[in-house]
Coordinates of C-alpha atoms in Angstrom, one line a residue:
Chain C
M1 CA 92.0 -78.0 -159.6
H2 CA 91.7 -74.4 -158.8
V3 CA 88.0 -74.8 -158.9
D4 CA 88.1 -78.0 -156.7
W5 CA 89.9 -76.1 -154.1
L6 CA 87.3 -73.4 -154.3
I7 CA 84.5 -75.8 -153.9
T8 CA 86.3 -77.5 -150.9
L9 CA 86.6 -74.0 -149.3
F10 CA 83.1 -73.0 -150.0
D11 CA 81.8 -76.4 -148.7
Y12 CA 83.6 -75.9 -145.3
F13 CA 82.5 -72.4 -145.0
G14 CA 78.9 -73.4 -145.5
I15 CA 79.2 -76.3 -143.1
V16 CA 80.8 -74.0 -140.4
I17 CA 78.1 -71.3 -140.9
F18 CA 75.3 -73.9 -140.7
A19 CA 76.9 -75.5 -137.7
I20 CA 77.1 -72.1 -135.9
S21 CA 73.3 -71.5 -136.7
G22 CA 72.5 -74.9 -135.3
A23 CA 74.5 -74.0 -132.1
L24 CA 72.7 -70.7 -131.9
V25 CA 69.2 -72.4 -132.0
G26 CA 70.5 -75.1 -129.5
G27 CA 72.0 -72.1 -127.3
R28 CA 68.5 -70.7 -126.9
R29 CA 67.2 -74.1 -125.6
R30 CA 70.1 -74.5 -123.1
M31 CA 70.6 -78.2 -124.0
D32 CA 73.3 -80.6 -123.0
P33 CA 76.6 -79.5 -124.7
V34 CA 76.9 -82.8 -126.6
G35 CA 73.3 -82.3 -127.8
F36 CA 74.4 -78.8 -128.7
A37 CA 77.2 -80.2 -130.8
L38 CA 74.9 -82.7 -132.3
V39 CA 72.3 -80.2 -133.4
G40 CA 75.3 -78.1 -134.9
T41 CA 76.8 -81.1 -136.7
V42 CA 73.4 -82.2 -138.1
T43 CA 72.6 -78.7 -139.3
G44 CA 76.1 -78.4 -140.9
V45 CA 76.1 -81.8 -142.7
G46 CA 72.4 -82.4 -143.1
G47 CA 71.8 -80.9 -146.4
G48 CA 74.8 -82.7 -148.1
T49 CA 74.0 -85.9 -146.6
L50 CA 70.4 -85.9 -148.1
R51 CA 72.0 -84.9 -151.4
D52 CA 74.4 -87.7 -151.3
L53 CA 71.7 -90.2 -150.2
V54 CA 69.4 -89.2 -153.0
L55 CA 72.1 -89.1 -155.7
G56 CA 73.4 -92.5 -154.6
V57 CA 76.8 -91.4 -153.6
R58 CA 77.9 -93.9 -150.8
P59 CA 79.0 -93.6 -148.2
V60 CA 78.0 -90.0 -147.7
F61 CA 80.8 -87.5 -148.0
W62 CA 81.6 -87.1 -144.2
V63 CA 82.1 -90.8 -143.5
E64 CA 85.4 -90.9 -145.2
D65 CA 86.9 -87.7 -144.0
P66 CA 86.4 -87.0 -140.3
S67 CA 87.4 -83.4 -140.8
Y68 CA 83.9 -82.4 -141.6
I69 CA 82.6 -83.7 -138.2
I70 CA 85.5 -82.2 -136.4
V71 CA 84.9 -78.7 -137.9
C72 CA 81.2 -78.9 -137.1
V73 CA 81.9 -79.9 -133.4
V74 CA 84.7 -77.3 -133.1
A75 CA 82.4 -74.5 -134.5
S76 CA 79.5 -75.6 -132.2
V77 CA 81.5 -75.6 -129.1
A78 CA 83.1 -72.4 -130.0
T79 CA 79.8 -70.8 -130.6
Y80 CA 78.7 -72.2 -127.1
F81 CA 81.4 -70.4 -125.4
A82 CA 81.3 -67.3 -127.5
T83 CA 77.6 -66.7 -127.1
S84 CA 77.3 -67.3 -123.4
H85 CA 77.2 -63.6 -122.6
I86 CA 75.2 -62.5 -125.6
S87 CA 71.6 -61.8 -124.7
S88 CA 70.1 -61.8 -128.2
L89 CA 71.2 -64.2 -130.8
R90 CA 68.3 -63.8 -133.3
R91 CA 69.8 -61.5 -135.7
A92 CA 73.1 -63.4 -135.9
L93 CA 71.2 -66.6 -136.4
V94 CA 69.1 -65.1 -139.4
W95 CA 72.2 -64.0 -141.1
A96 CA 74.3 -67.0 -140.5
D97 CA 71.4 -69.1 -141.9
A98 CA 71.2 -66.7 -145.1
V99 CA 74.8 -67.2 -145.8
G100 CA 74.7 -71.1 -145.3
L101 CA 71.5 -71.1 -147.5
A102 CA 73.3 -69.3 -150.4
T103 CA 76.4 -71.4 -150.0
F104 CA 74.6 -74.7 -150.2
A105 CA 72.2 -73.5 -152.9
V106 CA 75.3 -73.2 -155.1
L107 CA 77.1 -76.4 -153.9
G108 CA 74.0 -78.6 -154.0
T109 CA 73.3 -77.6 -157.7
Q110 CA 77.1 -78.0 -158.4
A111 CA 77.3 -81.5 -156.9
A112 CA 74.1 -82.7 -158.8
L113 CA 75.4 -81.3 -162.1
A114 CA 78.7 -83.2 -161.6
Q115 CA 76.5 -86.4 -161.5
Q116 CA 75.1 -85.4 -165.1
V117 CA 71.7 -85.0 -163.9
S118 CA 69.1 -82.7 -165.8
P119 CA 69.0 -79.1 -165.0
V120 CA 65.6 -79.3 -163.4
I121 CA 67.0 -81.9 -160.9
A122 CA 70.0 -79.9 -160.3
V123 CA 67.9 -76.9 -159.3
A124 CA 65.7 -79.1 -157.1
M125 CA 68.8 -80.6 -155.5
G126 CA 70.2 -77.1 -154.9
V127 CA 67.0 -76.0 -153.2
M128 CA 66.9 -79.3 -151.2
T129 CA 70.6 -79.1 -150.0
A130 CA 70.2 -75.4 -149.0
T131 CA 67.1 -75.8 -146.9
F132 CA 67.4 -79.3 -145.4
G133 CA 70.0 -78.6 -142.7
G134 CA 68.1 -75.6 -141.4
I135 CA 64.6 -77.5 -141.6
V136 CA 66.2 -80.3 -139.4
R137 CA 67.7 -77.8 -137.0
D138 CA 64.3 -76.3 -136.5
V139 CA 62.5 -79.4 -136.2
L140 CA 64.9 -80.9 -133.8
C141 CA 64.8 -77.8 -131.6
D142 CA 61.0 -77.5 -131.8
D143 CA 61.5 -74.0 -133.2
V144 CA 59.4 -72.3 -135.9
P145 CA 61.0 -73.4 -139.1
L146 CA 62.3 -70.5 -141.0
I147 CA 60.9 -72.1 -144.2
L148 CA 57.4 -71.4 -142.7
R149 CA 57.9 -67.7 -142.4
R150 CA 56.2 -65.6 -144.9
E151 CA 59.4 -63.6 -146.0
I152 CA 61.3 -64.8 -149.0
Y153 CA 63.3 -67.8 -148.0
A154 CA 63.2 -71.0 -150.2
T155 CA 62.8 -68.5 -153.2
A156 CA 66.3 -67.3 -152.5
A157 CA 67.8 -70.8 -152.8
L158 CA 65.8 -71.3 -156.1
V159 CA 67.2 -68.1 -157.6
G160 CA 70.7 -69.0 -156.6
A161 CA 70.4 -72.5 -158.1
V162 CA 68.8 -71.2 -161.4
V163 CA 71.5 -68.5 -161.8
Y164 CA 74.1 -71.2 -161.3
V165 CA 72.6 -73.6 -163.8
G166 CA 72.0 -70.9 -166.3
L167 CA 75.5 -69.5 -166.2
D168 CA 77.2 -72.9 -166.0
W169 CA 75.5 -73.6 -169.3
T170 CA 77.0 -70.7 -170.9
G171 CA 80.4 -72.1 -170.2
L172 CA 81.7 -69.1 -168.1
D173 CA 84.5 -69.6 -165.6
Q174 CA 83.4 -71.8 -162.6
T175 CA 84.6 -69.5 -160.1
L176 CA 82.4 -66.7 -161.5
V177 CA 79.4 -68.8 -161.9
M178 CA 79.6 -69.9 -158.2
A179 CA 80.2 -66.2 -157.1
A180 CA 77.1 -65.1 -159.2
G181 CA 74.9 -67.9 -157.8
F182 CA 76.0 -67.3 -154.3
A183 CA 75.5 -63.4 -154.6
A184 CA 72.0 -64.0 -156.2
A185 CA 70.8 -66.3 -153.5
L186 CA 72.2 -64.0 -150.6
S187 CA 70.7 -60.8 -152.2
V188 CA 67.4 -62.1 -152.5
R189 CA 67.4 -63.6 -149.0
A190 CA 68.8 -60.2 -147.6
F191 CA 66.2 -58.4 -149.4
G192 CA 63.5 -60.6 -147.6
I193 CA 65.2 -60.2 -144.2
V194 CA 65.9 -56.4 -144.4
F195 CA 62.6 -55.5 -145.9
G196 CA 60.5 -58.1 -144.5
V197 CA 59.2 -58.8 -147.9
H198 CA 56.6 -61.6 -148.1
G199 CA 56.5 -64.1 -150.8
S200 CA 53.0 -64.9 -150.2
D201 CA 49.9 -62.5 -150.7
A202 CA 50.1 -59.7 -148.2
G203 CA 49.1 -61.0 -144.9
T204 CA 48.8 -59.9 -141.4
G205 CA 51.5 -58.2 -139.4
A206 CA 54.6 -56.2 -140.5
G207 CA 57.2 -58.8 -140.2
T208 CA 60.4 -57.5 -138.7
G209 CA 62.7 -59.9 -140.6
E210 CA 64.0 -61.4 -137.3
L211 CA 63.3 -65.0 -136.3
A212 CA 60.3 -65.3 -134.1
A213 CA 61.6 -66.1 -130.7
A214 CA 60.2 -69.2 -129.5
E215 CA 60.6 -68.3 -125.8
Chain V
M1 CA 81.1 -116.3 -133.6
H2 CA 80.6 -115.9 -130.0
V3 CA 80.8 -112.2 -130.4
D4 CA 78.6 -112.1 -133.6
W5 CA 76.0 -114.0 -131.3
L6 CA 76.2 -111.4 -128.6
I7 CA 75.9 -108.5 -131.1
T8 CA 72.8 -110.0 -132.6
L9 CA 71.3 -110.5 -129.1
F10 CA 72.2 -107.0 -128.1
D11 CA 70.8 -105.7 -131.3
Y12 CA 67.3 -107.3 -130.9
F13 CA 67.5 -106.2 -127.2
G14 CA 68.0 -102.6 -128.1
I15 CA 65.3 -102.7 -130.9
V16 CA 62.7 -104.2 -128.5
I17 CA 63.5 -101.6 -125.8
F18 CA 63.2 -98.7 -128.2
A19 CA 60.0 -100.3 -129.8
I20 CA 58.6 -100.3 -126.3
S21 CA 59.7 -96.7 -125.7
G22 CA 57.9 -95.7 -129.0
A23 CA 54.8 -97.7 -128.0
L24 CA 54.7 -95.8 -124.5
V25 CA 54.9 -92.4 -126.2
G26 CA 52.1 -93.5 -128.8
G27 CA 50.1 -94.8 -126.0
R28 CA 50.0 -91.4 -124.4
R29 CA 48.6 -90.2 -127.7
R30 CA 45.8 -92.8 -128.0
M31 CA 46.7 -93.4 -131.6
D32 CA 45.3 -95.8 -134.1
P33 CA 46.8 -99.2 -133.1
V34 CA 48.6 -99.5 -136.4
G35 CA 50.0 -96.1 -136.0
F36 CA 51.1 -97.2 -132.6
A37 CA 53.0 -100.1 -134.0
L38 CA 54.4 -98.0 -136.8
V39 CA 55.9 -95.5 -134.1
G40 CA 57.2 -98.5 -132.1
T41 CA 58.8 -99.9 -135.3
V42 CA 60.3 -96.7 -136.6
T43 CA 61.8 -96.0 -133.1
G44 CA 63.2 -99.6 -132.9
V45 CA 64.8 -99.6 -136.3
G46 CA 65.3 -95.8 -137.0
G47 CA 68.8 -95.4 -135.6
G48 CA 70.2 -98.5 -137.4
T49 CA 68.4 -97.5 -140.7
L50 CA 70.0 -94.0 -140.6
R51 CA 73.4 -95.7 -139.9
D52 CA 73.2 -98.2 -142.8
L53 CA 72.0 -95.5 -145.2
V54 CA 74.9 -93.1 -144.2
L55 CA 77.6 -96.0 -144.3
G56 CA 76.2 -97.1 -147.7
V57 CA 74.9 -100.5 -146.6
R58 CA 72.2 -101.5 -148.9
P59 CA 69.5 -102.6 -148.6
V60 CA 69.2 -101.6 -144.9
F61 CA 69.4 -104.3 -142.4
W62 CA 65.9 -105.1 -141.8
V63 CA 64.9 -105.4 -145.4
E64 CA 66.6 -108.8 -145.7
D65 CA 65.5 -110.2 -142.5
P66 CA 61.8 -109.7 -141.6
S67 CA 62.3 -110.7 -138.0
Y68 CA 63.3 -107.2 -137.1
I69 CA 60.1 -105.8 -138.1
I70 CA 58.0 -108.6 -136.5
V71 CA 59.8 -108.2 -133.3
C72 CA 59.1 -104.5 -133.3
V73 CA 55.3 -105.0 -134.0
V74 CA 55.0 -107.7 -131.3
A75 CA 56.9 -105.6 -128.8
S76 CA 54.7 -102.6 -129.6
V77 CA 51.4 -104.5 -129.5
A78 CA 52.4 -106.2 -126.3
T79 CA 53.1 -102.8 -124.8
Y80 CA 49.7 -101.7 -125.9
F81 CA 47.9 -104.4 -124.0
A82 CA 50.3 -104.4 -121.1
T83 CA 50.0 -100.6 -120.3
S84 CA 46.2 -100.2 -120.9
H85 CA 45.8 -100.2 -117.1
I86 CA 48.9 -98.2 -116.1
S87 CA 48.2 -94.6 -115.4
S88 CA 51.7 -93.2 -115.5
L89 CA 54.2 -94.4 -118.1
R90 CA 56.6 -91.6 -117.8
R91 CA 59.3 -93.3 -115.6
A92 CA 59.2 -96.5 -117.6
L93 CA 59.6 -94.6 -120.8
V94 CA 62.7 -92.7 -119.5
W95 CA 64.4 -95.8 -118.3
A96 CA 63.7 -97.8 -121.4
D97 CA 64.9 -95.0 -123.6
A98 CA 68.2 -94.9 -121.4
V99 CA 68.8 -98.7 -122.0
G100 CA 68.2 -98.3 -125.7
L101 CA 70.5 -95.3 -125.8
A102 CA 73.3 -97.3 -124.2
T103 CA 72.7 -100.3 -126.4
F104 CA 72.8 -98.4 -129.6
A105 CA 75.7 -96.2 -128.7
V106 CA 77.7 -99.5 -128.5
L107 CA 76.2 -101.1 -131.6
G108 CA 76.3 -98.1 -133.8
T109 CA 80.0 -97.6 -133.0
Q110 CA 80.7 -101.2 -133.5
A111 CA 79.0 -101.3 -136.9
A112 CA 80.9 -98.2 -138.0
L113 CA 84.3 -99.7 -137.0
A114 CA 83.4 -102.9 -138.9
Q115 CA 83.3 -100.7 -142.0
Q116 CA 86.8 -99.4 -141.4
V117 CA 86.0 -95.9 -140.7
S118 CA 88.1 -93.6 -138.5
P119 CA 87.5 -93.4 -134.8
V120 CA 86.0 -89.9 -134.9
I121 CA 83.5 -91.2 -137.6
A122 CA 82.7 -94.3 -135.3
V123 CA 82.1 -92.2 -132.4
A124 CA 79.8 -89.9 -134.4
M125 CA 78.0 -92.9 -135.8
G126 CA 77.5 -94.4 -132.3
V127 CA 75.8 -91.0 -131.0
M128 CA 73.8 -90.8 -134.1
T129 CA 72.4 -94.5 -134.0
A130 CA 71.7 -94.0 -130.2
T131 CA 69.8 -90.8 -130.5
F132 CA 68.0 -91.0 -133.9
G133 CA 65.3 -93.5 -133.0
G134 CA 64.2 -91.5 -130.1
I135 CA 64.3 -88.2 -131.9
V136 CA 61.9 -89.6 -134.7
R137 CA 59.8 -91.0 -132.0
D138 CA 59.5 -87.6 -130.2
V139 CA 59.0 -85.6 -133.5
L140 CA 56.4 -88.1 -134.9
C141 CA 54.5 -87.9 -131.5
D142 CA 54.8 -84.2 -131.2
D143 CA 56.5 -84.6 -127.8
V144 CA 59.2 -82.7 -126.2
P145 CA 62.4 -84.4 -127.5
L146 CA 64.4 -86.0 -124.9
I147 CA 67.5 -84.5 -126.5
L148 CA 66.2 -81.1 -125.7
R149 CA 66.1 -81.5 -122.0
R150 CA 68.7 -79.9 -119.9
E151 CA 69.8 -83.3 -118.3
I152 CA 72.7 -85.2 -119.4
Y153 CA 71.5 -87.1 -122.5
A154 CA 73.5 -87.1 -125.7
T155 CA 76.6 -87.0 -123.6
A156 CA 75.9 -90.4 -122.3
A157 CA 75.9 -91.8 -125.9
L158 CA 79.1 -89.9 -126.5
V159 CA 80.9 -91.4 -123.4
G160 CA 79.6 -94.9 -124.2
A161 CA 81.0 -94.6 -127.7
V162 CA 84.4 -93.2 -126.7
V163 CA 84.7 -95.9 -124.0
Y164 CA 84.0 -98.5 -126.9
V165 CA 86.5 -97.1 -129.3
G166 CA 89.2 -96.6 -126.7
L167 CA 88.9 -100.1 -125.3
D168 CA 88.5 -101.8 -128.8
W169 CA 91.8 -100.1 -129.6
T170 CA 93.5 -101.9 -126.7
G171 CA 92.6 -105.3 -128.3
L172 CA 90.5 -106.3 -125.2
D173 CA 88.0 -109.1 -125.6
Q174 CA 85.0 -107.8 -127.6
T175 CA 82.5 -108.9 -125.0
L176 CA 84.2 -106.9 -122.3
V177 CA 84.5 -103.9 -124.6
M178 CA 80.8 -103.9 -125.3
A179 CA 79.9 -104.4 -121.7
A180 CA 82.1 -101.5 -120.6
G181 CA 80.7 -99.2 -123.3
F182 CA 77.1 -100.1 -122.4
A183 CA 77.7 -99.7 -118.7
A184 CA 79.5 -96.3 -119.2
A185 CA 76.6 -94.9 -121.3
L186 CA 73.9 -96.3 -119.0
S187 CA 75.7 -95.0 -115.8
V188 CA 76.0 -91.5 -117.2
R189 CA 72.5 -91.4 -118.4
A190 CA 71.2 -92.8 -115.1
F191 CA 73.2 -90.2 -113.2
G192 CA 71.5 -87.5 -115.3
I193 CA 68.1 -89.1 -114.6
V194 CA 68.4 -89.8 -111.0
F195 CA 70.1 -86.5 -110.0
G196 CA 68.5 -84.3 -112.6
V197 CA 72.1 -83.2 -113.5
H198 CA 72.2 -80.6 -116.1
G199 CA 74.8 -80.6 -118.9
S200 CA 74.3 -77.0 -119.6
D201 CA 75.0 -74.1 -117.2
A202 CA 72.7 -74.3 -114.1
G203 CA 69.3 -73.1 -115.2
T204 CA 65.9 -72.8 -113.8
G205 CA 64.0 -75.5 -111.9
A206 CA 65.0 -78.5 -110.2
G207 CA 64.5 -81.2 -112.9
T208 CA 62.9 -84.3 -111.7
G209 CA 64.4 -86.6 -114.2
E210 CA 61.1 -87.5 -115.5
L211 CA 59.8 -86.9 -119.0
A212 CA 57.8 -83.7 -119.0
A213 CA 54.3 -84.9 -119.7
A214 CA 52.9 -83.3 -122.8
E215 CA 49.3 -83.5 -121.6
Chain N
M1 CA 53.8 -103.8 -170.4
H2 CA 50.1 -103.1 -169.8
V3 CA 50.8 -103.3 -166.0
D4 CA 53.9 -101.1 -166.2
W5 CA 51.9 -98.5 -167.8
L6 CA 49.2 -98.7 -165.1
I7 CA 51.7 -98.5 -162.4
T8 CA 53.3 -95.4 -164.0
L9 CA 49.9 -93.8 -164.3
F10 CA 49.0 -94.7 -160.8
D11 CA 52.4 -93.3 -159.6
Y12 CA 51.8 -89.9 -161.1
F13 CA 48.2 -89.8 -159.7
G14 CA 49.5 -90.4 -156.1
I15 CA 52.2 -87.9 -156.5
V16 CA 50.0 -85.3 -157.7
I17 CA 47.4 -86.0 -155.1
F18 CA 50.0 -85.8 -152.2
A19 CA 51.6 -82.7 -153.8
I20 CA 48.2 -81.1 -153.8
S21 CA 47.8 -82.1 -150.1
G22 CA 51.1 -80.6 -149.3
A23 CA 50.1 -77.5 -151.0
L24 CA 46.8 -77.2 -149.2
V25 CA 48.7 -77.5 -145.9
G26 CA 51.3 -74.9 -147.0
G27 CA 48.4 -72.7 -148.1
R28 CA 47.0 -72.6 -144.6
R29 CA 50.4 -71.3 -143.5
R30 CA 50.8 -68.6 -146.2
M31 CA 54.4 -69.5 -146.8
D32 CA 56.7 -68.3 -149.5
P33 CA 55.5 -69.7 -152.9
V34 CA 58.7 -71.7 -153.4
G35 CA 58.4 -73.1 -150.0
F36 CA 54.9 -74.0 -150.9
A37 CA 56.2 -75.9 -154.0
L38 CA 58.9 -77.4 -151.9
V39 CA 56.4 -78.7 -149.3
G40 CA 54.2 -80.0 -152.2
T41 CA 57.0 -81.7 -153.9
V42 CA 58.5 -83.4 -150.7
T43 CA 55.0 -84.6 -149.8
G44 CA 54.5 -86.0 -153.3
V45 CA 57.9 -87.8 -153.7
G46 CA 58.8 -88.3 -150.0
G47 CA 57.3 -91.6 -149.6
G48 CA 58.9 -93.2 -152.7
T49 CA 62.2 -91.6 -151.9
L50 CA 62.5 -93.2 -148.4
R51 CA 61.2 -96.5 -150.1
D52 CA 64.0 -96.3 -152.7
L53 CA 66.6 -95.4 -150.1
V54 CA 65.7 -98.2 -147.7
L55 CA 65.6 -100.8 -150.6
G56 CA 68.9 -99.5 -151.9
V57 CA 67.7 -98.4 -155.3
R58 CA 70.0 -95.5 -156.3
P59 CA 69.8 -92.9 -157.4
V60 CA 66.2 -92.5 -156.1
F61 CA 63.5 -92.6 -158.7
W62 CA 63.0 -88.9 -159.5
V63 CA 66.7 -88.0 -160.0
E64 CA 66.7 -89.7 -163.5
D65 CA 63.5 -88.4 -164.6
P66 CA 62.7 -84.7 -164.0
S67 CA 59.1 -85.1 -164.9
Y68 CA 58.3 -86.2 -161.3
I69 CA 59.5 -82.9 -159.9
I70 CA 58.0 -80.9 -162.6
V71 CA 54.6 -82.5 -162.1
C72 CA 54.8 -81.7 -158.3
V73 CA 55.7 -78.1 -158.8
V74 CA 53.0 -77.7 -161.2
A75 CA 50.4 -79.4 -159.1
S76 CA 51.5 -77.3 -156.1
V77 CA 51.4 -74.0 -158.0
A78 CA 48.1 -74.9 -159.5
T79 CA 46.7 -75.6 -156.1
Y80 CA 48.0 -72.2 -154.9
F81 CA 46.1 -70.3 -157.4
A82 CA 43.0 -72.5 -157.4
T83 CA 42.6 -72.2 -153.7
S84 CA 43.2 -68.6 -153.1
H85 CA 39.6 -67.9 -152.8
I86 CA 38.5 -71.0 -150.9
S87 CA 38.0 -70.4 -147.2
S88 CA 38.0 -73.9 -145.9
L89 CA 40.5 -76.4 -147.3
R90 CA 40.2 -78.9 -144.6
R91 CA 37.9 -81.4 -146.1
A92 CA 39.6 -81.4 -149.4
L93 CA 43.0 -82.0 -147.7
V94 CA 41.6 -85.0 -145.7
W95 CA 40.3 -86.6 -148.9
A96 CA 43.3 -85.8 -151.1
D97 CA 45.4 -87.4 -148.4
A98 CA 43.2 -90.5 -148.2
V99 CA 43.5 -91.1 -151.9
G100 CA 47.2 -90.5 -151.8
L101 CA 47.5 -93.0 -148.9
A102 CA 45.6 -95.8 -150.7
T103 CA 47.6 -95.3 -153.9
F104 CA 51.1 -95.4 -152.2
A105 CA 50.0 -98.3 -150.0
V106 CA 49.6 -100.3 -153.3
L107 CA 52.6 -98.9 -155.1
G108 CA 55.0 -99.2 -152.0
T109 CA 54.1 -102.8 -151.6
Q110 CA 54.4 -103.6 -155.4
A111 CA 57.8 -101.9 -155.6
A112 CA 59.2 -103.9 -152.6
L113 CA 57.8 -107.2 -153.9
A114 CA 59.5 -106.4 -157.4
Q115 CA 62.8 -106.5 -155.2
Q116 CA 62.0 -110.0 -154.1
V117 CA 61.6 -109.1 -150.4
S118 CA 59.6 -111.2 -148.1
P119 CA 55.8 -110.4 -147.7
V120 CA 56.2 -108.9 -144.3
I121 CA 58.8 -106.4 -145.5
A122 CA 56.5 -105.6 -148.6
V123 CA 53.6 -104.8 -146.2
A124 CA 55.9 -102.7 -144.0
M125 CA 57.1 -100.9 -147.1
G126 CA 53.6 -100.2 -148.2
V127 CA 52.7 -98.7 -144.9
M128 CA 55.9 -96.6 -144.8
T129 CA 55.6 -95.4 -148.6
A130 CA 52.0 -94.5 -147.8
T131 CA 52.4 -92.6 -144.6
F132 CA 55.9 -91.0 -144.9
G133 CA 55.0 -88.2 -147.3
G134 CA 52.1 -87.1 -145.2
I135 CA 54.2 -87.2 -142.1
V136 CA 56.9 -85.0 -143.5
R137 CA 54.4 -82.5 -144.7
D138 CA 52.8 -82.3 -141.3
V139 CA 56.2 -82.1 -139.6
L140 CA 57.5 -79.4 -141.9
C141 CA 54.3 -77.3 -141.6
D142 CA 54.2 -77.8 -137.8
D143 CA 50.7 -79.3 -138.2
V144 CA 49.1 -82.0 -136.0
P145 CA 50.2 -85.1 -137.9
L146 CA 47.2 -87.1 -139.4
I147 CA 48.8 -90.2 -138.1
L148 CA 48.4 -89.1 -134.5
R149 CA 44.7 -88.5 -134.9
R150 CA 42.5 -91.3 -133.2
E151 CA 40.7 -92.2 -136.4
I152 CA 41.7 -95.2 -138.4
Y153 CA 44.7 -94.0 -140.5
A154 CA 47.7 -96.2 -140.7
T155 CA 45.3 -99.2 -140.5
A156 CA 44.0 -98.2 -143.9
A157 CA 47.5 -98.5 -145.4
L158 CA 48.0 -101.9 -143.7
V159 CA 44.8 -103.3 -144.9
G160 CA 45.5 -102.2 -148.5
A161 CA 49.1 -103.6 -148.4
V162 CA 47.9 -107.0 -146.9
V163 CA 45.1 -107.2 -149.6
Y164 CA 47.8 -106.5 -152.2
V165 CA 50.2 -109.1 -151.0
G166 CA 47.6 -111.8 -150.5
L167 CA 45.9 -111.4 -153.8
D168 CA 49.3 -111.1 -155.6
W169 CA 50.1 -114.5 -154.2
T170 CA 47.2 -116.1 -155.7
G171 CA 48.4 -115.0 -159.1
L172 CA 45.4 -112.9 -160.1
D173 CA 45.9 -110.2 -162.9
Q174 CA 47.9 -107.4 -161.7
T175 CA 45.4 -104.7 -162.6
L176 CA 42.7 -106.5 -160.4
V177 CA 45.2 -106.9 -157.5
M178 CA 46.2 -103.2 -157.6
A179 CA 42.5 -102.1 -157.9
A180 CA 41.5 -104.4 -155.0
G181 CA 44.4 -103.0 -152.8
F182 CA 43.5 -99.4 -153.7
A183 CA 39.8 -100.0 -153.0
A184 CA 40.4 -101.8 -149.6
A185 CA 42.7 -99.0 -148.3
L186 CA 40.5 -96.1 -149.4
S187 CA 37.4 -97.9 -148.1
V188 CA 39.0 -98.4 -144.7
R189 CA 40.2 -94.8 -144.5
A190 CA 36.8 -93.4 -145.8
F191 CA 35.1 -95.4 -143.1
G192 CA 37.4 -93.6 -140.5
I193 CA 36.8 -90.2 -142.0
V194 CA 33.0 -90.5 -142.4
F195 CA 32.1 -92.1 -139.2
G196 CA 35.0 -90.8 -137.2
V197 CA 35.8 -94.4 -136.1
H198 CA 38.6 -94.6 -133.7
G199 CA 41.2 -97.3 -133.9
S200 CA 42.2 -97.0 -130.4
D201 CA 40.0 -97.4 -127.3
A202 CA 37.0 -95.2 -127.1
G203 CA 38.3 -91.8 -126.0
T204 CA 37.0 -88.4 -125.5
G205 CA 35.1 -86.3 -128.1
A206 CA 33.3 -87.3 -131.1
G207 CA 35.7 -86.8 -133.8
T208 CA 34.4 -85.2 -136.9
G209 CA 36.7 -86.6 -139.3
E210 CA 38.1 -83.4 -140.3
L211 CA 41.7 -82.4 -139.8
A212 CA 42.0 -80.4 -136.6
A213 CA 42.8 -76.9 -137.8
A214 CA 46.0 -75.6 -136.3
E215 CA 44.9 -72.1 -136.7

């Protein structure tokens, strides 16, 4: 029960963070406020929706509990008003995305293991849950997908998921396992952002670690 | 039974309208005729497919009744031949999309309420069903998504869905409720198209209300 | 049992081929190696995932058997190392995509018929399964979708699916029916690639049959 409570808190946290990241991208596009909330909501619940569809959980998690959608809309709208005077949102976006990525890498893996799938599938589901919301956000907003950037990105989700599966197997306390997976994923992604470390072979350009502005 | 018949008619109407809008976008791209019919079909049934997947209805509506796919293919192919001599399809596309948007805002909300979900989820489902087909169409065709435009767009779907849920709650006749939701959504969108009204803060440019041509 | 074995072999074959095509597109983008494997995996299992979701098969095929994901990751990573010295990957990509297209046109149709759907739906499912992985690959990688090109593309999947359904109805041996559908789809697509034949009305440019390089 203690852990269930932690998972729920974590879940809302990740959803809010990704909803904000969606709203930040939408804000750069000056879209219709409802479109704005729509992008925020899709980014927030997208990863978990795909996870539930693929695992065969139905209906998907937010259909039976409207609070997820309400939280996404509120977070998106709050971001809309909070950011109207901020000129540069890029750095905030990159970090919000990083925290959401780490959160959902852990939660996606955890949800998959709860369905008794194999460790490989649990890791795949963690990576998928962590990256899907951001991919949809970037595709919807016609932005350069973060996953396409040469810095370490999907690798961070993979590391978080692997750490979670590995420690979960040892029987450690769930809270510790979740914290370790989250910290591992966030550290790897932060390393990529701060130092602009490329996962691929050394290419052109220095890479500032900031999202390439599309406009 | 009277209402079921109306819903079915409305459903085919929306699907045909969106299939035509998909075919119009495909026509600008001069794609393979089968790709053309594929884009028209995906635009036509896309919103309802996502709605069924998320609600857990399986298989999705068109799998058990081939007439939906046949109608989409026929509408797409008819559009292909009908438009070969028309030089500008932009205005037709924007209006077809508006009518489809209003139709599916009502039908998506109605289908969700039929599954006993909360009003918030029903509204979210109406907006999602109304906008998803057009989003997929624009992403597939590498076009500027209508949802990204600064005119009122997703807001129209939201208004239609809210009007539907509100009036449905009063116990009014279903036919009236559907007509009111449809009229509300279409009016709001028409207002956005005709006057180029922006949902977001006043930006640059006048906005003609026409789809920005990608080529 | 003989046929089941053939279907499984065919399935892995198509998945590997599409995973390679995803890795080839990712390779042009110099992405994070895990992002690379993610794009390869999504391209490999994407068509079948959508097919299972729409048909209501749950969980989707790869959740209960990790070998599909492992095979995709291995194929992607192998492609990564194999291609690091190759300067032009375009032609390999176009042909890998063609073989995957033909394979999944047959398998998607076959899987749909196994669920007792009507012939029209089976053909639609064949086209959808064959084209979806490649569409997601191109959208994720911000590439010009192959389906948008004027050469014959989706038509090839349609021909393969129709040949499969037609011959299956005659009661011929499954192995023959599958081979005929595969050969039909691949021939039509090869014709489009080699001669740059356009499905749409004669347009501008000759069309080399190669994927337009995005960079």
